[in-house]
Amino acid sequence: MMDDQVRRQLAENWRAVEIEVAGAAEACGRCPSEITIVGVTKYVDADRTWALVDAGCTHLGESRPQSLWQKAESSGMQVDVTWHLIGHLQTNKVRRLVGHHPIIHSVDSQRLLQCIADESAARELVTRVLLEINISGDEAKTGFAPEEAEALLEQLPESGIELLGLMAMAGWGTDRDEARRQFEATRELRDQWSQQYQLNLPELSMGMSGDFLEAIAAGATMVRIGSRLFEGVEPGDGS
Ligand SMILES: *Cc1c(COP(=O)(O)O)cnc(C)c1O
């Protein structure tokens, strides 16, 4: 069960994050409405997830496809949210996932992209995707090396997907200045590729709780914020 205290805390956290994001946008001359806050709900149960939606967060991110579809299917569809899949996706999970019309941020192989395109086209869907770029070069990180992603742009699937842009995470243990340089490098790749391949790539998914200010300064249009939103909130009973 969830008491009013939890709801109040979530509403307060959401409001604080909204204000910080808007402030960061304005500080670099951007319009706050250019930035979508994806509330990363992987830390909490379905009740707390819906309480965050009640507080005003209509874009929800999950790392695991199973969690995404369990929550989406438990909602009874009363609420209008956009789901974002932000963690590694296996091809055998694609079919069930695409029915929830997610934005998939974590496309990290050509095989996965083709699978999303095929499963979507077979259901007459167009799934919105981003290519995950391993911008830090960390071996432990997922995502395409820049040159691999570039090779993919020359042979994108012709139906079933809409490529929106790029996603990146700062490397482990980077300080804020280094994180900002990595985010700027991601934006430069986007700018360069959209010109070179005549693609419209409006979205840059960059920035988490610890580095979203730097990401916004570097041009992020989607920030994926989890722990900041759930400060002072228990994860719940897993329902
Ligand atoms: C968990 C996660 C986030 C949110 O991270 P916080 O630091 O909790 O805000 C963002 N992006 C990805 C890919 C994640 O796995």
PDB file of C-alpha atoms and ligand atoms in Angstrom:
ATOM      1  CA  MET A   1       0.000   0.000   0.000  1.00  0.00           C
ATOM      2  CA  MET A   2       1.062   3.513  -0.571  1.00  0.00           C
ATOM      3  CA  ASP A   3       0.210   6.409   1.667  1.00  0.00           C
ATOM      4  CA  ASP A   4      -0.330  10.065   0.873  1.00  0.00           C
ATOM      5  CA  GLN A   5       3.109  10.856   2.207  1.00  0.00           C
ATOM      6  CA  VAL A   6       4.647   8.902  -0.675  1.00  0.00           C
ATOM      7  CA  ARG A   7       2.419  10.658  -3.205  1.00  0.00           C
ATOM      8  CA  ARG A   8       3.391  14.033  -1.792  1.00  0.00           C
ATOM      9  CA  GLN A   9       7.078  13.162  -1.892  1.00  0.00           C
ATOM     10  CA  LEU A  10       6.839  12.017  -5.513  1.00  0.00           C
ATOM     11  CA  ALA A  11       4.942  15.141  -6.541  1.00  0.00           C
ATOM     12  CA  GLU A  12       7.538  17.300  -4.800  1.00  0.00           C
ATOM     13  CA  ASN A  13      10.457  15.461  -6.440  1.00  0.00           C
ATOM     14  CA  TRP A  14       8.815  15.709  -9.857  1.00  0.00           C
ATOM     15  CA  ARG A  15       8.238  19.421  -9.459  1.00  0.00           C
ATOM     16  CA  ALA A  16      11.844  19.996  -8.313  1.00  0.00           C
ATOM     17  CA  VAL A  17      13.233  18.115 -11.307  1.00  0.00           C
ATOM     18  CA  GLU A  18      10.940  19.977 -13.701  1.00  0.00           C
ATOM     19  CA  ILE A  19      12.152  23.284 -12.305  1.00  0.00           C
ATOM     20  CA  GLU A  20      15.808  22.273 -12.554  1.00  0.00           C
ATOM     21  CA  VAL A  21      15.429  21.065 -16.113  1.00  0.00           C
ATOM     22  CA  ALA A  22      13.646  24.275 -17.115  1.00  0.00           C
ATOM     23  CA  GLY A  23      16.347  26.336 -15.382  1.00  0.00           C
ATOM     24  CA  ALA A  24      19.113  24.440 -17.163  1.00  0.00           C
ATOM     25  CA  ALA A  25      17.395  24.978 -20.517  1.00  0.00           C
ATOM     26  CA  GLU A  26      16.925  28.688 -19.941  1.00  0.00           C
ATOM     27  CA  ALA A  27      20.499  29.091 -18.722  1.00  0.00           C
ATOM     28  CA  CYS A  28      21.731  28.097 -22.169  1.00  0.00           C
ATOM     29  CA  GLY A  29      19.090  29.944 -24.143  1.00  0.00           C
ATOM     30  CA  ARG A  30      16.921  26.927 -24.885  1.00  0.00           C
ATOM     31  CA  CYS A  31      13.184  26.586 -24.485  1.00  0.00           C
ATOM     32  CA  PRO A  32      12.212  24.170 -21.662  1.00  0.00           C
ATOM     33  CA  SER A  33       9.565  22.601 -23.901  1.00  0.00           C
ATOM     34  CA  GLU A  34      12.342  21.216 -26.128  1.00  0.00           C
ATOM     35  CA  ILE A  35      13.289  18.800 -23.367  1.00  0.00           C
ATOM     36  CA  THR A  36      11.341  15.678 -22.484  1.00  0.00           C
ATOM     37  CA  ILE A  37      11.877  14.311 -19.004  1.00  0.00           C
ATOM     38  CA  VAL A  38      11.730  10.529 -19.098  1.00  0.00           C
ATOM     39  CA  GLY A  39      10.969   9.333 -15.566  1.00  0.00           C
ATOM     40  CA  VAL A  40      12.977   6.145 -15.118  1.00  0.00           C
ATOM     41  CA  THR A  41      10.728   3.932 -13.003  1.00  0.00           C
ATOM     42  CA  LYS A  42      12.876   0.796 -12.912  1.00  0.00           C
ATOM     43  CA  TYR A  43      13.458   1.338  -9.193  1.00  0.00           C
ATOM     44  CA  VAL A  44       9.827   1.178  -8.084  1.00  0.00           C
ATOM     45  CA  ASP A  45       6.662  -0.890  -8.305  1.00  0.00           C
ATOM     46  CA  ALA A  46       3.625  -0.200 -10.464  1.00  0.00           C
ATOM     47  CA  ASP A  47       1.750   1.778  -7.769  1.00  0.00           C
ATOM     48  CA  ARG A  48       4.621   4.220  -7.393  1.00  0.00           C
ATOM     49  CA  THR A  49       5.027   4.382 -11.143  1.00  0.00           C
ATOM     50  CA  TRP A  50       1.386   5.456 -11.540  1.00  0.00           C
ATOM     51  CA  ALA A  51       1.755   7.927  -8.683  1.00  0.00           C
ATOM     52  CA  LEU A  52       4.576   9.568 -10.643  1.00  0.00           C
ATOM     53  CA  VAL A  53       2.267   9.773 -13.650  1.00  0.00           C
ATOM     54  CA  ASP A  54      -0.371  11.410 -11.438  1.00  0.00           C
ATOM     55  CA  ALA A  55       2.271  13.953 -10.444  1.00  0.00           C
ATOM     56  CA  GLY A  56       2.630  14.903 -14.120  1.00  0.00           C
ATOM     57  CA  CYS A  57       5.272  12.604 -15.630  1.00  0.00           C
ATOM     58  CA  THR A  58       3.874  11.129 -18.860  1.00  0.00           C
ATOM     59  CA  HIS A  59       7.074   9.653 -20.297  1.00  0.00           C
ATOM     60  CA  LEU A  60       8.201   6.527 -18.449  1.00  0.00           C
ATOM     61  CA  GLY A  61      11.468   4.646 -18.938  1.00  0.00           C
ATOM     62  CA  GLU A  62      12.252   1.047 -18.035  1.00  0.00           C
ATOM     63  CA  SER A  63      15.501  -0.866 -18.487  1.00  0.00           C
ATOM     64  CA  ARG A  64      13.952  -4.305 -18.798  1.00  0.00           C
ATOM     65  CA  PRO A  65      11.352  -5.030 -21.452  1.00  0.00           C
ATOM     66  CA  GLN A  66       9.500  -7.395 -19.107  1.00  0.00           C
ATOM     67  CA  SER A  67       9.039  -4.618 -16.547  1.00  0.00           C
ATOM     68  CA  LEU A  68       7.820  -2.270 -19.246  1.00  0.00           C
ATOM     69  CA  TRP A  69       5.142  -4.586 -20.548  1.00  0.00           C
ATOM     70  CA  GLN A  70       4.087  -5.761 -17.076  1.00  0.00           C
ATOM     71  CA  LYS A  71       3.493  -2.201 -15.972  1.00  0.00           C
ATOM     72  CA  ALA A  72       1.908  -1.180 -19.263  1.00  0.00           C
ATOM     73  CA  GLU A  73      -0.427  -4.163 -19.158  1.00  0.00           C
ATOM     74  CA  SER A  74      -1.315  -3.550 -15.495  1.00  0.00           C
ATOM     75  CA  SER A  75      -2.408   0.007 -16.144  1.00  0.00           C
ATOM     76  CA  GLY A  76      -5.704  -0.993 -17.705  1.00  0.00           C
ATOM     77  CA  MET A  77      -4.857   1.730 -20.224  1.00  0.00           C
ATOM     78  CA  GLN A  78      -6.532   4.474 -18.160  1.00  0.00           C
ATOM     79  CA  VAL A  79      -3.496   6.649 -18.485  1.00  0.00           C
ATOM     80  CA  ASP A  80      -1.877   8.137 -21.506  1.00  0.00           C
ATOM     81  CA  VAL A  81       1.858   7.579 -21.209  1.00  0.00           C
ATOM     82  CA  THR A  82       4.689   7.090 -23.662  1.00  0.00           C
ATOM     83  CA  TRP A  83       6.977   4.208 -22.770  1.00  0.00           C
ATOM     84  CA  HIS A  84      10.722   4.319 -23.318  1.00  0.00           C
ATOM     85  CA  LEU A  85      12.928   1.231 -23.299  1.00  0.00           C
ATOM     86  CA  ILE A  86      16.368   2.363 -22.188  1.00  0.00           C
ATOM     87  CA  GLY A  87      18.196  -0.889 -21.393  1.00  0.00           C
ATOM     88  CA  HIS A  88      19.601  -3.721 -23.450  1.00  0.00           C
ATOM     89  CA  LEU A  89      17.018  -5.516 -25.574  1.00  0.00           C
ATOM     90  CA  GLN A  90      17.199  -9.105 -26.777  1.00  0.00           C
ATOM     91  CA  THR A  91      15.611  -9.909 -30.106  1.00  0.00           C
ATOM     92  CA  ASN A  92      13.298 -12.530 -28.575  1.00  0.00           C
ATOM     93  CA  LYS A  93      11.603  -9.759 -26.560  1.00  0.00           C
ATOM     94  CA  VAL A  94      10.961  -7.440 -29.482  1.00  0.00           C
ATOM     95  CA  ARG A  95       7.626  -8.842 -30.645  1.00  0.00           C
ATOM     96  CA  ARG A  96       5.838  -8.340 -27.353  1.00  0.00           C
ATOM     97  CA  LEU A  97       7.517  -5.014 -26.707  1.00  0.00           C
ATOM     98  CA  VAL A  98       6.617  -3.208 -29.932  1.00  0.00           C
ATOM     99  CA  GLY A  99       2.887  -3.604 -29.282  1.00  0.00           C
ATOM    100  CA  HIS A 100       3.290  -1.030 -26.505  1.00  0.00           C
ATOM    101  CA  HIS A 101       4.503   1.605 -28.993  1.00  0.00           C
ATOM    102  CA  PRO A 102       7.715   2.294 -27.066  1.00  0.00           C
ATOM    103  CA  ILE A 103      10.534   4.601 -28.041  1.00  0.00           C
ATOM    104  CA  ILE A 104      13.553   2.293 -27.963  1.00  0.00           C
ATOM    105  CA  HIS A 105      16.698   4.204 -26.932  1.00  0.00           C
ATOM    106  CA  SER A 106      19.018   1.226 -26.715  1.00  0.00           C
ATOM    107  CA  VAL A 107      19.441  -0.088 -30.250  1.00  0.00           C
ATOM    108  CA  ASP A 108      22.989  -1.437 -30.142  1.00  0.00           C
ATOM    109  CA  SER A 109      23.285  -3.843 -33.075  1.00  0.00           C
ATOM    110  CA  GLN A 110      22.252  -4.073 -36.688  1.00  0.00           C
ATOM    111  CA  ARG A 111      20.542  -7.374 -35.957  1.00  0.00           C
ATOM    112  CA  LEU A 112      18.380  -5.797 -33.273  1.00  0.00           C
ATOM    113  CA  LEU A 113      17.452  -2.873 -35.518  1.00  0.00           C
ATOM    114  CA  GLN A 114      16.438  -5.235 -38.320  1.00  0.00           C
ATOM    115  CA  CYS A 115      14.410  -7.345 -35.913  1.00  0.00           C
ATOM    116  CA  ILE A 116      12.536  -4.283 -34.617  1.00  0.00           C
ATOM    117  CA  ALA A 117      11.886  -3.202 -38.208  1.00  0.00           C
ATOM    118  CA  ASP A 118      10.624  -6.648 -39.252  1.00  0.00           C
ATOM    119  CA  GLU A 119       8.383  -7.230 -36.239  1.00  0.00           C
ATOM    120  CA  SER A 120       6.971  -3.724 -36.511  1.00  0.00           C
ATOM    121  CA  ALA A 121       6.361  -3.881 -40.254  1.00  0.00           C
ATOM    122  CA  ALA A 122       4.612  -7.240 -39.837  1.00  0.00           C
ATOM    123  CA  ARG A 123       2.161  -5.537 -37.481  1.00  0.00           C
ATOM    124  CA  GLU A 124       1.913  -2.391 -39.569  1.00  0.00           C
ATOM    125  CA  LEU A 125       3.643  -0.386 -36.869  1.00  0.00           C
ATOM    126  CA  VAL A 126       6.442   2.121 -37.098  1.00  0.00           C
ATOM    127  CA  THR A 127       8.620   1.909 -33.984  1.00  0.00           C
ATOM    128  CA  ARG A 128      10.599   4.965 -32.974  1.00  0.00           C
ATOM    129  CA  VAL A 129      14.229   4.180 -32.177  1.00  0.00           C
ATOM    130  CA  LEU A 130      17.513   5.800 -31.212  1.00  0.00           C
ATOM    131  CA  LEU A 131      20.967   4.379 -31.811  1.00  0.00           C
ATOM    132  CA  GLU A 132      22.953   3.954 -28.623  1.00  0.00           C
ATOM    133  CA  ILE A 133      26.476   5.258 -29.083  1.00  0.00           C
ATOM    134  CA  ASN A 134      29.310   4.112 -26.855  1.00  0.00           C
ATOM    135  CA  ILE A 135      30.731   7.598 -26.715  1.00  0.00           C
ATOM    136  CA  SER A 136      33.077   7.012 -23.782  1.00  0.00           C
ATOM    137  CA  GLY A 137      34.708   4.007 -25.444  1.00  0.00           C
ATOM    138  CA  ASP A 138      34.374   2.042 -22.161  1.00  0.00           C
ATOM    139  CA  GLU A 139      34.631  -1.648 -22.884  1.00  0.00           C
ATOM    140  CA  ALA A 140      31.995  -2.316 -20.272  1.00  0.00           C
ATOM    141  CA  LYS A 141      29.432  -0.084 -21.950  1.00  0.00           C
ATOM    142  CA  THR A 142      26.930  -1.161 -24.550  1.00  0.00           C
ATOM    143  CA  GLY A 143      26.293   0.715 -27.746  1.00  0.00           C
ATOM    144  CA  PHE A 144      27.812   1.163 -31.161  1.00  0.00           C
ATOM    145  CA  ALA A 145      31.266   2.517 -31.756  1.00  0.00           C
ATOM    146  CA  PRO A 146      30.713   5.692 -33.814  1.00  0.00           C
ATOM    147  CA  GLU A 147      32.052   4.119 -37.014  1.00  0.00           C
ATOM    148  CA  GLU A 148      29.728   1.108 -36.630  1.00  0.00           C
ATOM    149  CA  ALA A 149      26.717   3.371 -36.243  1.00  0.00           C
ATOM    150  CA  GLU A 150      27.769   5.364 -39.259  1.00  0.00           C
ATOM    151  CA  ALA A 151      27.983   2.221 -41.380  1.00  0.00           C
ATOM    152  CA  LEU A 152      24.438   1.375 -40.327  1.00  0.00           C
ATOM    153  CA  LEU A 153      23.119   4.746 -41.489  1.00  0.00           C
ATOM    154  CA  GLU A 154      23.986   3.812 -45.047  1.00  0.00           C
ATOM    155  CA  GLN A 155      21.648   0.834 -44.976  1.00  0.00           C
ATOM    156  CA  LEU A 156      18.757   1.575 -42.679  1.00  0.00           C
ATOM    157  CA  PRO A 157      15.693  -0.693 -42.881  1.00  0.00           C
ATOM    158  CA  GLU A 158      13.149   0.817 -45.249  1.00  0.00           C
ATOM    159  CA  SER A 159      10.048   0.259 -43.166  1.00  0.00           C
ATOM    160  CA  GLY A 160       8.998  -0.526 -39.619  1.00  0.00           C
ATOM    161  CA  ILE A 161      11.258   1.979 -37.881  1.00  0.00           C
ATOM    162  CA  GLU A 162      11.643   5.694 -37.542  1.00  0.00           C
ATOM    163  CA  LEU A 163      15.145   6.710 -36.477  1.00  0.00           C
ATOM    164  CA  LEU A 164      14.798   9.686 -34.135  1.00  0.00           C
ATOM    165  CA  GLY A 165      18.380  10.260 -33.104  1.00  0.00           C
ATOM    166  CA  LEU A 166      21.127   9.107 -30.760  1.00  0.00           C
ATOM    167  CA  MET A 167      21.406   8.015 -27.142  1.00  0.00           C
ATOM    168  CA  ALA A 168      24.552   8.115 -25.026  1.00  0.00           C
ATOM    169  CA  MET A 169      25.726   7.696 -21.447  1.00  0.00           C
ATOM    170  CA  ALA A 170      28.797   9.231 -19.891  1.00  0.00           C
ATOM    171  CA  GLY A 171      31.478   6.695 -19.001  1.00  0.00           C
ATOM    172  CA  TRP A 172      31.937   5.296 -15.515  1.00  0.00           C
ATOM    173  CA  GLY A 173      33.663   7.602 -13.102  1.00  0.00           C
ATOM    174  CA  THR A 174      33.815  10.583 -15.440  1.00  0.00           C
ATOM    175  CA  ASP A 175      33.641  13.997 -13.845  1.00  0.00           C
ATOM    176  CA  ARG A 176      31.134  16.583 -15.011  1.00  0.00           C
ATOM    177  CA  ASP A 177      33.490  18.291 -17.441  1.00  0.00           C
ATOM    178  CA  GLU A 178      34.346  15.028 -19.112  1.00  0.00           C
ATOM    179  CA  ALA A 179      30.658  14.049 -19.207  1.00  0.00           C
ATOM    180  CA  ARG A 180      29.891  17.318 -20.934  1.00  0.00           C
ATOM    181  CA  ARG A 181      32.616  16.719 -23.521  1.00  0.00           C
ATOM    182  CA  GLN A 182      31.186  13.271 -24.248  1.00  0.00           C
ATOM    183  CA  PHE A 183      27.678  14.707 -24.656  1.00  0.00           C
ATOM    184  CA  GLU A 184      28.981  17.401 -26.970  1.00  0.00           C
ATOM    185  CA  ALA A 185      30.790  14.767 -29.022  1.00  0.00           C
ATOM    186  CA  THR A 186      27.475  12.908 -29.357  1.00  0.00           C
ATOM    187  CA  ARG A 187      25.718  16.033 -30.565  1.00  0.00           C
ATOM    188  CA  GLU A 188      28.496  16.647 -33.085  1.00  0.00           C
ATOM    189  CA  LEU A 189      28.052  13.131 -34.475  1.00  0.00           C
ATOM    190  CA  ARG A 190      24.331  13.774 -34.810  1.00  0.00           C
ATOM    191  CA  ASP A 191      24.930  17.095 -36.575  1.00  0.00           C
ATOM    192  CA  GLN A 192      27.492  15.619 -38.909  1.00  0.00           C
ATOM    193  CA  TRP A 193      25.473  12.523 -39.795  1.00  0.00           C
ATOM    194  CA  SER A 194      22.209  14.313 -40.324  1.00  0.00           C
ATOM    195  CA  GLN A 195      23.920  16.497 -42.895  1.00  0.00           C
ATOM    196  CA  GLN A 196      25.952  13.787 -44.525  1.00  0.00           C
ATOM    197  CA  TYR A 197      23.102  11.271 -44.832  1.00  0.00           C
ATOM    198  CA  GLN A 198      20.270  13.784 -45.219  1.00  0.00           C
ATOM    199  CA  LEU A 199      18.523  12.464 -42.144  1.00  0.00           C
ATOM    200  CA  ASN A 200      16.312  14.283 -39.718  1.00  0.00           C
ATOM    201  CA  LEU A 201      17.665  13.231 -36.298  1.00  0.00           C
ATOM    202  CA  PRO A 202      15.970  15.574 -33.840  1.00  0.00           C
ATOM    203  CA  GLU A 203      16.446  13.650 -30.612  1.00  0.00           C
ATOM    204  CA  LEU A 204      19.458  13.342 -28.335  1.00  0.00           C
ATOM    205  CA  SER A 205      18.814  11.144 -25.291  1.00  0.00           C
ATOM    206  CA  MET A 206      21.558  12.091 -22.836  1.00  0.00           C
ATOM    207  CA  GLY A 207      21.781  12.812 -19.133  1.00  0.00           C
ATOM    208  CA  MET A 208      20.740  10.991 -15.970  1.00  0.00           C
ATOM    209  CA  SER A 209      20.249  12.145 -12.367  1.00  0.00           C
ATOM    210  CA  GLY A 210      23.921  13.012 -11.895  1.00  0.00           C
ATOM    211  CA  ASP A 211      24.651  14.746 -15.187  1.00  0.00           C
ATOM    212  CA  PHE A 212      21.463  16.058 -16.789  1.00  0.00           C
ATOM    213  CA  LEU A 213      22.535  19.686 -16.412  1.00  0.00           C
ATOM    214  CA  GLU A 214      25.637  19.036 -18.528  1.00  0.00           C
ATOM    215  CA  ALA A 215      23.577  17.051 -21.029  1.00  0.00           C
ATOM    216  CA  ILE A 216      21.073  19.868 -21.485  1.00  0.00           C
ATOM    217  CA  ALA A 217      23.894  22.351 -21.997  1.00  0.00           C
ATOM    218  CA  ALA A 218      25.242  20.034 -24.708  1.00  0.00           C
ATOM    219  CA  GLY A 219      21.886  19.790 -26.502  1.00  0.00           C
ATOM    220  CA  ALA A 220      19.958  16.867 -24.953  1.00  0.00           C
ATOM    221  CA  THR A 221      16.278  16.685 -25.908  1.00  0.00           C
ATOM    222  CA  MET A 222      15.478  13.710 -23.679  1.00  0.00           C
ATOM    223  CA  VAL A 223      16.868  13.320 -20.168  1.00  0.00           C
ATOM    224  CA  ARG A 224      16.432   9.964 -18.404  1.00  0.00           C
ATOM    225  CA  ILE A 225      15.994  10.652 -14.712  1.00  0.00           C
ATOM    226  CA  GLY A 226      15.449   7.949 -12.116  1.00  0.00           C
ATOM    227  CA  SER A 227      17.014   8.177  -8.670  1.00  0.00           C
ATOM    228  CA  ARG A 228      16.394  11.919  -8.285  1.00  0.00           C
ATOM    229  CA  LEU A 229      12.666  11.329  -8.675  1.00  0.00           C
ATOM    230  CA  PHE A 230      12.575   8.615  -6.043  1.00  0.00           C
ATOM    231  CA  GLU A 231      14.616  10.233  -3.282  1.00  0.00           C
ATOM    232  CA  GLY A 232      12.876   9.487  -0.007  1.00  0.00           C
ATOM    233  CA  VAL A 233      10.586   6.903  -1.612  1.00  0.00           C
ATOM    234  CA  GLU A 234      10.762   3.165  -0.879  1.00  0.00           C
ATOM    235  CA  PRO A 235      10.672   0.883  -3.925  1.00  0.00           C
ATOM    236  CA  GLY A 236       7.351  -0.655  -2.904  1.00  0.00           C
ATOM    237  CA  ASP A 237       6.212  -4.259  -2.874  1.00  0.00           C
ATOM    238  CA  GLY A 238       7.080  -5.084  -6.437  1.00  0.00           C
ATOM    239  CA  SER A 239       3.485  -4.984  -7.680  1.00  0.00           C
TER     240      SER A 239
HETATM  241  C1  LIG B   1      18.852   3.607 -14.661  1.00  0.00           C
HETATM  242  C2  LIG B   1      19.121   4.373 -15.902  1.00  0.00           C
HETATM  243  C3  LIG B   1      18.912   5.761 -15.937  1.00  0.00           C
HETATM  244  C4  LIG B   1      18.506   6.579 -14.730  1.00  0.00           C
HETATM  245  O1  LIG B   1      19.610   6.734 -13.908  1.00  0.00           O
HETATM  246  P1  LIG B   1      19.566   7.634 -12.578  1.00  0.00           P
HETATM  247  O2  LIG B   1      20.988   7.897 -12.294  1.00  0.00           O
HETATM  248  O3  LIG B   1      18.891   6.815 -11.544  1.00  0.00           O
HETATM  249  O4  LIG B   1      18.811   8.857 -12.900  1.00  0.00           O
HETATM  250  C5  LIG B   1      19.123   6.415 -17.150  1.00  0.00           C
HETATM  251  N1  LIG B   1      19.525   5.742 -18.256  1.00  0.00           N
HETATM  252  C6  LIG B   1      19.744   4.421 -18.246  1.00  0.00           C
HETATM  253  C7  LIG B   1      20.181   3.756 -19.503  1.00  0.00           C
HETATM  254  C8  LIG B   1      19.555   3.689 -17.075  1.00  0.00           C
HETATM  255  O5  LIG B   1      19.783   2.366 -17.078  1.00  0.00           O
END
